[in-house]
Coordinates of C-alpha atoms in Angstrom, one line a residue:
X1 CA 28.0 -2.0 2.0
X2 CA 26.6 1.4 1.1
X3 CA 28.8 4.4 1.1
X4 CA 28.7 6.5 4.2
X5 CA 26.8 9.8 3.7
X6 CA 26.5 12.8 5.9
X7 CA 23.9 12.3 8.6
X8 CA 21.7 15.1 7.3
X9 CA 21.7 13.6 3.8
X10 CA 20.7 10.2 5.3
X11 CA 17.9 11.8 7.3
X12 CA 16.6 13.7 4.2
X13 CA 16.8 10.6 2.0
X14 CA 15.0 8.5 4.7
X15 CA 12.3 11.1 5.2
X16 CA 11.7 11.5 1.5
X17 CA 11.6 7.8 0.9
X18 CA 9.1 7.2 3.7
X19 CA 7.0 10.1 2.4
X20 CA 6.8 8.7 -1.1
X21 CA 6.4 5.1 0.1
X22 CA 3.4 6.2 2.2
X23 CA 1.9 8.1 -0.7
X24 CA 2.2 5.2 -3.0
X25 CA 0.8 2.7 -0.5
X26 CA -2.2 5.0 0.0
X27 CA -2.8 5.1 -3.8
X28 CA -2.4 1.3 -4.1
X29 CA -5.2 0.7 -1.5
X30 CA -8.3 -0.5 -3.4
X31 CA -6.8 0.1 -6.9
X32 CA -7.0 -2.4 -9.6
X33 CA -5.9 -2.7 -13.2
X34 CA -8.4 -1.8 -15.9
X35 CA -9.3 -4.9 -17.9
X36 CA -9.5 -5.1 -21.7
X37 CA -7.4 -2.2 -22.8
X38 CA -4.0 -3.8 -23.0
X39 CA -3.1 -7.4 -22.8
X40 CA -3.6 -8.2 -19.1
X41 CA -0.2 -9.9 -19.0
X42 CA 1.5 -6.6 -19.9
X43 CA -0.4 -4.7 -17.2
X44 CA 0.2 -7.4 -14.6
X45 CA 3.9 -7.3 -15.4
X46 CA 3.9 -3.5 -14.7
X47 CA 2.1 -4.0 -11.4
X48 CA 4.5 -6.8 -10.5
X49 CA 7.3 -4.3 -11.0
X50 CA 5.7 -1.7 -8.8
X51 CA 5.3 -4.3 -6.0
X52 CA 8.9 -5.5 -6.5
X53 CA 10.2 -2.0 -6.2
X54 CA 8.1 -1.4 -3.1
X55 CA 9.6 -4.6 -1.5
X56 CA 13.1 -3.5 -2.5
X57 CA 12.5 -0.1 -0.9
X58 CA 11.4 -1.7 2.4
X59 CA 14.5 -4.0 2.2
X60 CA 16.8 -1.1 1.7
X61 CA 15.2 0.9 4.5
X62 CA 15.8 -2.0 6.8
X63 CA 19.4 -2.1 5.8
X64 CA 19.6 1.7 6.2
X65 CA 20.6 2.1 2.6
X66 CA 18.6 5.2 2.1
X67 CA 20.0 6.0 -1.4
X68 CA 18.8 2.8 -2.9
X69 CA 15.6 2.8 -0.9
X70 CA 14.8 6.3 -2.4
X71 CA 15.7 5.1 -5.9
X72 CA 13.4 2.0 -5.6
X73 CA 10.4 4.0 -4.4
X74 CA 10.8 6.6 -7.1
X75 CA 10.9 3.9 -9.8
X76 CA 7.8 2.3 -8.3
X77 CA 6.0 5.7 -8.1
X78 CA 7.0 6.5 -11.7
X79 CA 5.5 3.2 -13.0
X80 CA 2.4 3.7 -10.9
X81 CA 2.0 7.3 -12.2
X82 CA 2.4 6.2 -15.8
X83 CA -0.4 3.6 -15.3
X84 CA -2.6 6.3 -13.8
X85 CA -2.0 8.8 -16.6
X86 CA -2.8 6.2 -19.1
X87 CA -6.1 5.5 -17.3
X88 CA -5.1 1.9 -16.7
X89 CA -6.0 1.9 -13.0
X90 CA -9.3 2.1 -11.3
X91 CA -10.5 2.1 -7.7
X92 CA -12.6 -0.8 -6.4

């Protein structure tokens, strides 16, 4: 069971988590991995990790575990941003 935090901390964590989750989901709409630059298996593994962290985030939000939800979405966003900065993503 997650540690109890002050209500204002929980509200802030929930709000920030939902904000970053929304931003990432918007970026993910219509995006695909660039083919041919790296082994596709490596890129697909990175994308699988992004999707897994997004699922974890949603799970933790449902459980009202806002600390772990925030942590999961920040990991997902970090991987996504790295793929973007390396020009490994494109829009359909």
